[in-house]
PDB file of C-alpha atoms in Angstrom:
ATOM      1  CA  UNK A   1      69.947 -71.295 -31.012  1.00  0.00           C
ATOM      2  CA  UNK A   2      68.182 -68.446 -32.777  1.00  0.00           C
ATOM      3  CA  UNK A   3      66.655 -70.670 -35.456  1.00  0.00           C
ATOM      4  CA  UNK A   4      64.939 -72.988 -32.962  1.00  0.00           C
ATOM      5  CA  UNK A   5      61.266 -72.153 -32.414  1.00  0.00           C
ATOM      6  CA  UNK A   6      60.191 -71.168 -28.913  1.00  0.00           C
ATOM      7  CA  UNK A   7      58.063 -73.450 -26.767  1.00  0.00           C
ATOM      8  CA  UNK A   8      54.902 -71.564 -27.821  1.00  0.00           C
ATOM      9  CA  UNK A   9      55.723 -71.847 -31.516  1.00  0.00           C
ATOM     10  CA  UNK A  10      56.306 -75.574 -31.230  1.00  0.00           C
ATOM     11  CA  UNK A  11      52.972 -76.074 -29.477  1.00  0.00           C
ATOM     12  CA  UNK A  12      50.943 -73.668 -31.626  1.00  0.00           C
ATOM     13  CA  UNK A  13      52.258 -74.034 -35.147  1.00  0.00           C
ATOM     14  CA  UNK A  14      55.218 -74.150 -37.458  1.00  0.00           C
ATOM     15  CA  UNK A  15      56.791 -70.848 -36.403  1.00  0.00           C
ATOM     16  CA  UNK A  16      56.057 -69.296 -39.802  1.00  0.00           C
ATOM     17  CA  UNK A  17      53.308 -67.014 -38.473  1.00  0.00           C
ATOM     18  CA  UNK A  18      53.716 -63.422 -37.357  1.00  0.00           C
ATOM     19  CA  UNK A  19      51.022 -63.983 -34.732  1.00  0.00           C
ATOM     20  CA  UNK A  20      52.144 -63.896 -31.104  1.00  0.00           C
ATOM     21  CA  UNK A  21      50.822 -66.740 -28.985  1.00  0.00           C
ATOM     22  CA  UNK A  22      50.585 -65.825 -25.310  1.00  0.00           C
ATOM     23  CA  UNK A  23      50.828 -68.179 -22.371  1.00  0.00           C
ATOM     24  CA  UNK A  24      47.504 -68.929 -20.624  1.00  0.00           C
ATOM     25  CA  UNK A  25      48.183 -66.690 -17.578  1.00  0.00           C
ATOM     26  CA  UNK A  26      49.241 -63.751 -19.741  1.00  0.00           C
ATOM     27  CA  UNK A  27      46.031 -63.915 -21.823  1.00  0.00           C
ATOM     28  CA  UNK A  28      43.773 -63.779 -18.754  1.00  0.00           C
ATOM     29  CA  UNK A  29      45.623 -60.769 -17.305  1.00  0.00           C
ATOM     30  CA  UNK A  30      45.510 -58.928 -20.628  1.00  0.00           C
ATOM     31  CA  UNK A  31      41.774 -59.579 -21.112  1.00  0.00           C
ATOM     32  CA  UNK A  32      40.930 -58.379 -17.601  1.00  0.00           C
ATOM     33  CA  UNK A  33      42.887 -55.162 -18.124  1.00  0.00           C
ATOM     34  CA  UNK A  34      41.170 -54.539 -21.482  1.00  0.00           C
ATOM     35  CA  UNK A  35      37.715 -55.102 -19.973  1.00  0.00           C
ATOM     36  CA  UNK A  36      38.393 -52.711 -17.068  1.00  0.00           C
ATOM     37  CA  UNK A  37      39.749 -50.054 -19.427  1.00  0.00           C
ATOM     38  CA  UNK A  38      36.854 -50.460 -21.866  1.00  0.00           C
ATOM     39  CA  UNK A  39      34.217 -50.322 -19.109  1.00  0.00           C
ATOM     40  CA  UNK A  40      35.763 -47.196 -17.547  1.00  0.00           C
ATOM     41  CA  UNK A  41      35.895 -45.392 -20.903  1.00  0.00           C
ATOM     42  CA  UNK A  42      32.350 -46.431 -21.785  1.00  0.00           C
ATOM     43  CA  UNK A  43      30.956 -45.184 -18.468  1.00  0.00           C
ATOM     44  CA  UNK A  44      32.927 -41.933 -18.734  1.00  0.00           C
ATOM     45  CA  UNK A  45      31.512 -41.295 -22.208  1.00  0.00           C
ATOM     46  CA  UNK A  46      27.913 -41.700 -21.016  1.00  0.00           C
ATOM     47  CA  UNK A  47      27.351 -45.341 -21.930  1.00  0.00           C
ATOM     48  CA  UNK A  48      24.148 -46.775 -20.480  1.00  0.00           C
ATOM     49  CA  UNK A  49      23.947 -50.525 -20.899  1.00  0.00           C
ATOM     50  CA  UNK A  50      20.140 -50.733 -20.821  1.00  0.00           C
ATOM     51  CA  UNK A  51      19.798 -48.043 -23.515  1.00  0.00           C
ATOM     52  CA  UNK A  52      22.415 -49.836 -25.589  1.00  0.00           C
ATOM     53  CA  UNK A  53      20.585 -53.165 -25.298  1.00  0.00           C
ATOM     54  CA  UNK A  54      17.229 -51.550 -26.121  1.00  0.00           C
ATOM     55  CA  UNK A  55      18.717 -49.841 -29.199  1.00  0.00           C
ATOM     56  CA  UNK A  56      20.043 -53.143 -30.544  1.00  0.00           C
ATOM     57  CA  UNK A  57      16.743 -54.909 -29.855  1.00  0.00           C
ATOM     58  CA  UNK A  58      14.927 -52.236 -31.877  1.00  0.00           C
ATOM     59  CA  UNK A  59      17.603 -52.350 -34.570  1.00  0.00           C
ATOM     60  CA  UNK A  60      17.272 -56.130 -34.755  1.00  0.00           C
ATOM     61  CA  UNK A  61      13.493 -55.784 -35.128  1.00  0.00           C
ATOM     62  CA  UNK A  62      14.016 -53.281 -37.978  1.00  0.00           C
ATOM     63  CA  UNK A  63      16.401 -55.630 -39.772  1.00  0.00           C
ATOM     64  CA  UNK A  64      14.126 -58.655 -39.361  1.00  0.00           C
ATOM     65  CA  UNK A  65      11.111 -56.630 -40.559  1.00  0.00           C
ATOM     66  CA  UNK A  66      13.021 -55.536 -43.650  1.00  0.00           C
ATOM     67  CA  UNK A  67      13.839 -59.145 -44.511  1.00  0.00           C
ATOM     68  CA  UNK A  68      10.214 -60.149 -43.981  1.00  0.00           C
ATOM     69  CA  UNK A  69       8.771 -57.241 -45.978  1.00  0.00           C
ATOM     70  CA  UNK A  70       5.976 -58.415 -48.292  1.00  0.00           C
ATOM     71  CA  UNK A  71       6.605 -58.635 -52.030  1.00  0.00           C
ATOM     72  CA  UNK A  72       4.714 -55.740 -53.673  1.00  0.00           C
ATOM     73  CA  UNK A  73       3.610 -57.772 -56.706  1.00  0.00           C
ATOM     74  CA  UNK A  74       3.766 -56.653 -60.311  1.00  0.00           C
ATOM     75  CA  UNK A  75       6.249 -53.951 -61.244  1.00  0.00           C
ATOM     76  CA  UNK A  76       4.379 -51.204 -63.128  1.00  0.00           C
ATOM     77  CA  UNK A  77       5.824 -50.438 -66.558  1.00  0.00           C
ATOM     78  CA  UNK A  78       8.257 -53.364 -66.512  1.00  0.00           C
ATOM     79  CA  UNK A  79       8.479 -54.979 -69.931  1.00  0.00           C
ATOM     80  CA  UNK A  80       6.617 -58.290 -70.095  1.00  0.00           C
ATOM     81  CA  UNK A  81       9.815 -60.068 -71.176  1.00  0.00           C
ATOM     82  CA  UNK A  82      11.615 -59.057 -67.962  1.00  0.00           C
ATOM     83  CA  UNK A  83      11.224 -60.760 -64.597  1.00  0.00           C
ATOM     84  CA  UNK A  84      13.092 -60.204 -61.372  1.00  0.00           C
ATOM     85  CA  UNK A  85      15.112 -62.939 -59.689  1.00  0.00           C
ATOM     86  CA  UNK A  86      14.123 -63.843 -56.135  1.00  0.00           C
ATOM     87  CA  UNK A  87      16.996 -61.827 -54.604  1.00  0.00           C
ATOM     88  CA  UNK A  88      15.908 -58.784 -56.638  1.00  0.00           C
ATOM     89  CA  UNK A  89      12.321 -59.183 -55.435  1.00  0.00           C
ATOM     90  CA  UNK A  90      13.599 -59.289 -51.843  1.00  0.00           C
ATOM     91  CA  UNK A  91      15.712 -56.179 -52.513  1.00  0.00           C
ATOM     92  CA  UNK A  92      12.692 -54.274 -53.860  1.00  0.00           C
ATOM     93  CA  UNK A  93      10.527 -55.353 -50.907  1.00  0.00           C
ATOM     94  CA  UNK A  94      13.265 -54.381 -48.438  1.00  0.00           C
ATOM     95  CA  UNK A  95      13.834 -51.012 -50.135  1.00  0.00           C
ATOM     96  CA  UNK A  96      10.119 -50.203 -50.075  1.00  0.00           C
ATOM     97  CA  UNK A  97       9.981 -51.101 -46.390  1.00  0.00           C
ATOM     98  CA  UNK A  98      13.172 -49.156 -45.628  1.00  0.00           C
ATOM     99  CA  UNK A  99      11.825 -46.039 -47.347  1.00  0.00           C
ATOM    100  CA  UNK A 100       9.341 -45.605 -44.494  1.00  0.00           C
ATOM    101  CA  UNK A 101      11.576 -46.935 -41.711  1.00  0.00           C
ATOM    102  CA  UNK A 102      13.479 -44.887 -39.147  1.00  0.00           C
ATOM    103  CA  UNK A 103      16.478 -44.862 -41.516  1.00  0.00           C
ATOM    104  CA  UNK A 104      14.459 -43.507 -44.491  1.00  0.00           C
ATOM    105  CA  UNK A 105      16.175 -45.799 -46.961  1.00  0.00           C
ATOM    106  CA  UNK A 106      18.846 -48.409 -47.371  1.00  0.00           C
ATOM    107  CA  UNK A 107      22.024 -49.211 -49.224  1.00  0.00           C
ATOM    108  CA  UNK A 108      21.771 -52.023 -51.744  1.00  0.00           C
ATOM    109  CA  UNK A 109      25.293 -53.410 -51.852  1.00  0.00           C
ATOM    110  CA  UNK A 110      24.980 -56.577 -53.902  1.00  0.00           C
ATOM    111  CA  UNK A 111      28.071 -57.732 -55.818  1.00  0.00           C
ATOM    112  CA  UNK A 112      28.542 -56.597 -59.440  1.00  0.00           C
ATOM    113  CA  UNK A 113      26.221 -58.367 -61.850  1.00  0.00           C
ATOM    114  CA  UNK A 114      23.446 -59.090 -59.346  1.00  0.00           C
ATOM    115  CA  UNK A 115      20.994 -56.639 -60.916  1.00  0.00           C
ATOM    116  CA  UNK A 116      21.133 -53.634 -58.603  1.00  0.00           C
ATOM    117  CA  UNK A 117      20.092 -51.367 -61.480  1.00  0.00           C
ATOM    118  CA  UNK A 118      16.898 -53.311 -62.141  1.00  0.00           C
ATOM    119  CA  UNK A 119      16.179 -53.583 -58.402  1.00  0.00           C
ATOM    120  CA  UNK A 120      16.547 -49.816 -57.972  1.00  0.00           C
ATOM    121  CA  UNK A 121      14.412 -49.026 -61.024  1.00  0.00           C
ATOM    122  CA  UNK A 122      11.721 -51.485 -59.915  1.00  0.00           C
ATOM    123  CA  UNK A 123      11.662 -49.812 -56.489  1.00  0.00           C
ATOM    124  CA  UNK A 124      11.166 -46.427 -58.169  1.00  0.00           C
ATOM    125  CA  UNK A 125       8.349 -47.802 -60.349  1.00  0.00           C
ATOM    126  CA  UNK A 126       6.485 -49.390 -57.426  1.00  0.00           C
ATOM    127  CA  UNK A 127       6.914 -46.272 -55.250  1.00  0.00           C
ATOM    128  CA  UNK A 128       5.578 -44.082 -58.010  1.00  0.00           C
ATOM    129  CA  UNK A 129       2.584 -46.364 -58.627  1.00  0.00           C
ATOM    130  CA  UNK A 130       1.683 -46.640 -54.927  1.00  0.00           C
ATOM    131  CA  UNK A 131       1.757 -42.920 -54.209  1.00  0.00           C
ATOM    132  CA  UNK A 132       0.741 -41.621 -57.633  1.00  0.00           C
ATOM    133  CA  UNK A 133       4.071 -39.835 -57.905  1.00  0.00           C
ATOM    134  CA  UNK A 134       7.506 -39.798 -56.374  1.00  0.00           C
ATOM    135  CA  UNK A 135       6.883 -36.303 -55.068  1.00  0.00           C
ATOM    136  CA  UNK A 136       9.266 -35.098 -57.743  1.00  0.00           C
ATOM    137  CA  UNK A 137      11.769 -36.521 -60.143  1.00  0.00           C
ATOM    138  CA  UNK A 138      14.158 -39.280 -59.153  1.00  0.00           C
ATOM    139  CA  UNK A 139      17.822 -38.423 -59.534  1.00  0.00           C
ATOM    140  CA  UNK A 140      20.429 -41.111 -60.129  1.00  0.00           C
ATOM    141  CA  UNK A 141      23.934 -39.794 -59.528  1.00  0.00           C
ATOM    142  CA  UNK A 142      26.637 -41.956 -61.043  1.00  0.00           C
ATOM    143  CA  UNK A 143      30.090 -41.634 -62.555  1.00  0.00           C
ATOM    144  CA  UNK A 144      29.819 -40.072 -65.996  1.00  0.00           C
ATOM    145  CA  UNK A 145      31.066 -43.309 -67.535  1.00  0.00           C
ATOM    146  CA  UNK A 146      28.024 -45.165 -66.099  1.00  0.00           C
ATOM    147  CA  UNK A 147      25.237 -42.743 -67.097  1.00  0.00           C
ATOM    148  CA  UNK A 148      24.870 -44.066 -70.633  1.00  0.00           C
ATOM    149  CA  UNK A 149      24.614 -47.605 -69.236  1.00  0.00           C
ATOM    150  CA  UNK A 150      21.894 -46.512 -66.797  1.00  0.00           C
ATOM    151  CA  UNK A 151      19.963 -44.839 -69.605  1.00  0.00           C
ATOM    152  CA  UNK A 152      20.238 -47.960 -71.765  1.00  0.00           C
ATOM    153  CA  UNK A 153      19.078 -50.194 -68.918  1.00  0.00           C
ATOM    154  CA  UNK A 154      16.089 -47.937 -68.194  1.00  0.00           C
ATOM    155  CA  UNK A 155      15.049 -48.299 -71.834  1.00  0.00           C
ATOM    156  CA  UNK A 156      15.666 -52.058 -71.825  1.00  0.00           C
ATOM    157  CA  UNK A 157      13.626 -52.746 -68.684  1.00  0.00           C
ATOM    158  CA  UNK A 158      10.780 -50.225 -68.808  1.00  0.00           C
ATOM    159  CA  UNK A 159       8.406 -49.141 -71.547  1.00  0.00           C
ATOM    160  CA  UNK A 160       7.346 -45.639 -70.507  1.00  0.00           C
ATOM    161  CA  UNK A 161      10.072 -43.896 -68.562  1.00  0.00           C
ATOM    162  CA  UNK A 162      11.239 -40.503 -69.708  1.00  0.00           C
ATOM    163  CA  UNK A 163      14.903 -39.988 -68.955  1.00  0.00           C
ATOM    164  CA  UNK A 164      17.367 -37.186 -69.494  1.00  0.00           C
ATOM    165  CA  UNK A 165      20.994 -37.824 -70.212  1.00  0.00           C
ATOM    166  CA  UNK A 166      23.075 -35.243 -68.431  1.00  0.00           C
ATOM    167  CA  UNK A 167      23.180 -32.405 -65.969  1.00  0.00           C
ATOM    168  CA  UNK A 168      23.011 -29.925 -68.859  1.00  0.00           C
ATOM    169  CA  UNK A 169      19.450 -31.040 -69.632  1.00  0.00           C
ATOM    170  CA  UNK A 170      18.132 -29.031 -66.664  1.00  0.00           C
ATOM    171  CA  UNK A 171      14.689 -28.252 -68.069  1.00  0.00           C
ATOM    172  CA  UNK A 172      13.922 -31.882 -68.821  1.00  0.00           C
ATOM    173  CA  UNK A 173      14.958 -32.815 -65.260  1.00  0.00           C
ATOM    174  CA  UNK A 174      11.730 -31.415 -63.841  1.00  0.00           C
ATOM    175  CA  UNK A 175       9.678 -33.210 -66.494  1.00  0.00           C
ATOM    176  CA  UNK A 176      11.373 -36.603 -66.217  1.00  0.00           C
ATOM    177  CA  UNK A 177      10.483 -39.502 -63.968  1.00  0.00           C
ATOM    178  CA  UNK A 178      14.126 -40.526 -63.789  1.00  0.00           C
ATOM    179  CA  UNK A 179      17.192 -38.450 -64.549  1.00  0.00           C
ATOM    180  CA  UNK A 180      20.746 -39.716 -64.570  1.00  0.00           C
ATOM    181  CA  UNK A 181      23.368 -37.112 -63.731  1.00  0.00           C
ATOM    182  CA  UNK A 182      27.056 -37.822 -64.002  1.00  0.00           C
ATOM    183  CA  UNK A 183      30.199 -36.341 -62.601  1.00  0.00           C
ATOM    184  CA  UNK A 184      33.775 -36.488 -63.708  1.00  0.00           C
ATOM    185  CA  UNK A 185      36.579 -36.410 -61.174  1.00  0.00           C
ATOM    186  CA  UNK A 186      39.674 -34.623 -62.392  1.00  0.00           C
ATOM    187  CA  UNK A 187      42.537 -36.023 -60.497  1.00  0.00           C
TER     188      UNK A 187
END
């Protein structure tokens, strides 16, 4: 009776799944073997449980601090008709905190349309205002197809930002607050 489901399939589902359902005894044996193997490999590779725990406690503190970073206030140079959404304000605060953290920055990975461009530009503006300069120009590297959009958004959001349009404008790079450089992948 090849078409009849096994005892496990009858108890666990309709038999349409590719997932294997083990008997109770088999699961316990498998888990014990995996734990022994994992522990042996971890110890052999220099794993120290207390160091591991301490690292994650510090990492947790860094993450919590980033989420509790204070809002920096007004964004210098931002057009008066533009305001940041709450999630963008949190992103700017977190980025400013992360800039001086052990990681020296962060990745802002919001979904498309959530305003990452404005969040990044606001972070640049606040950083520049707090320190008097960025310590040099800010370089935005993006696909060539996105550079024009970045340049447009800079102009839409900020009143006094000088921006160059391509890698070829090398002299203006040193004079600009923000430069957008593109690349084109030939493939």
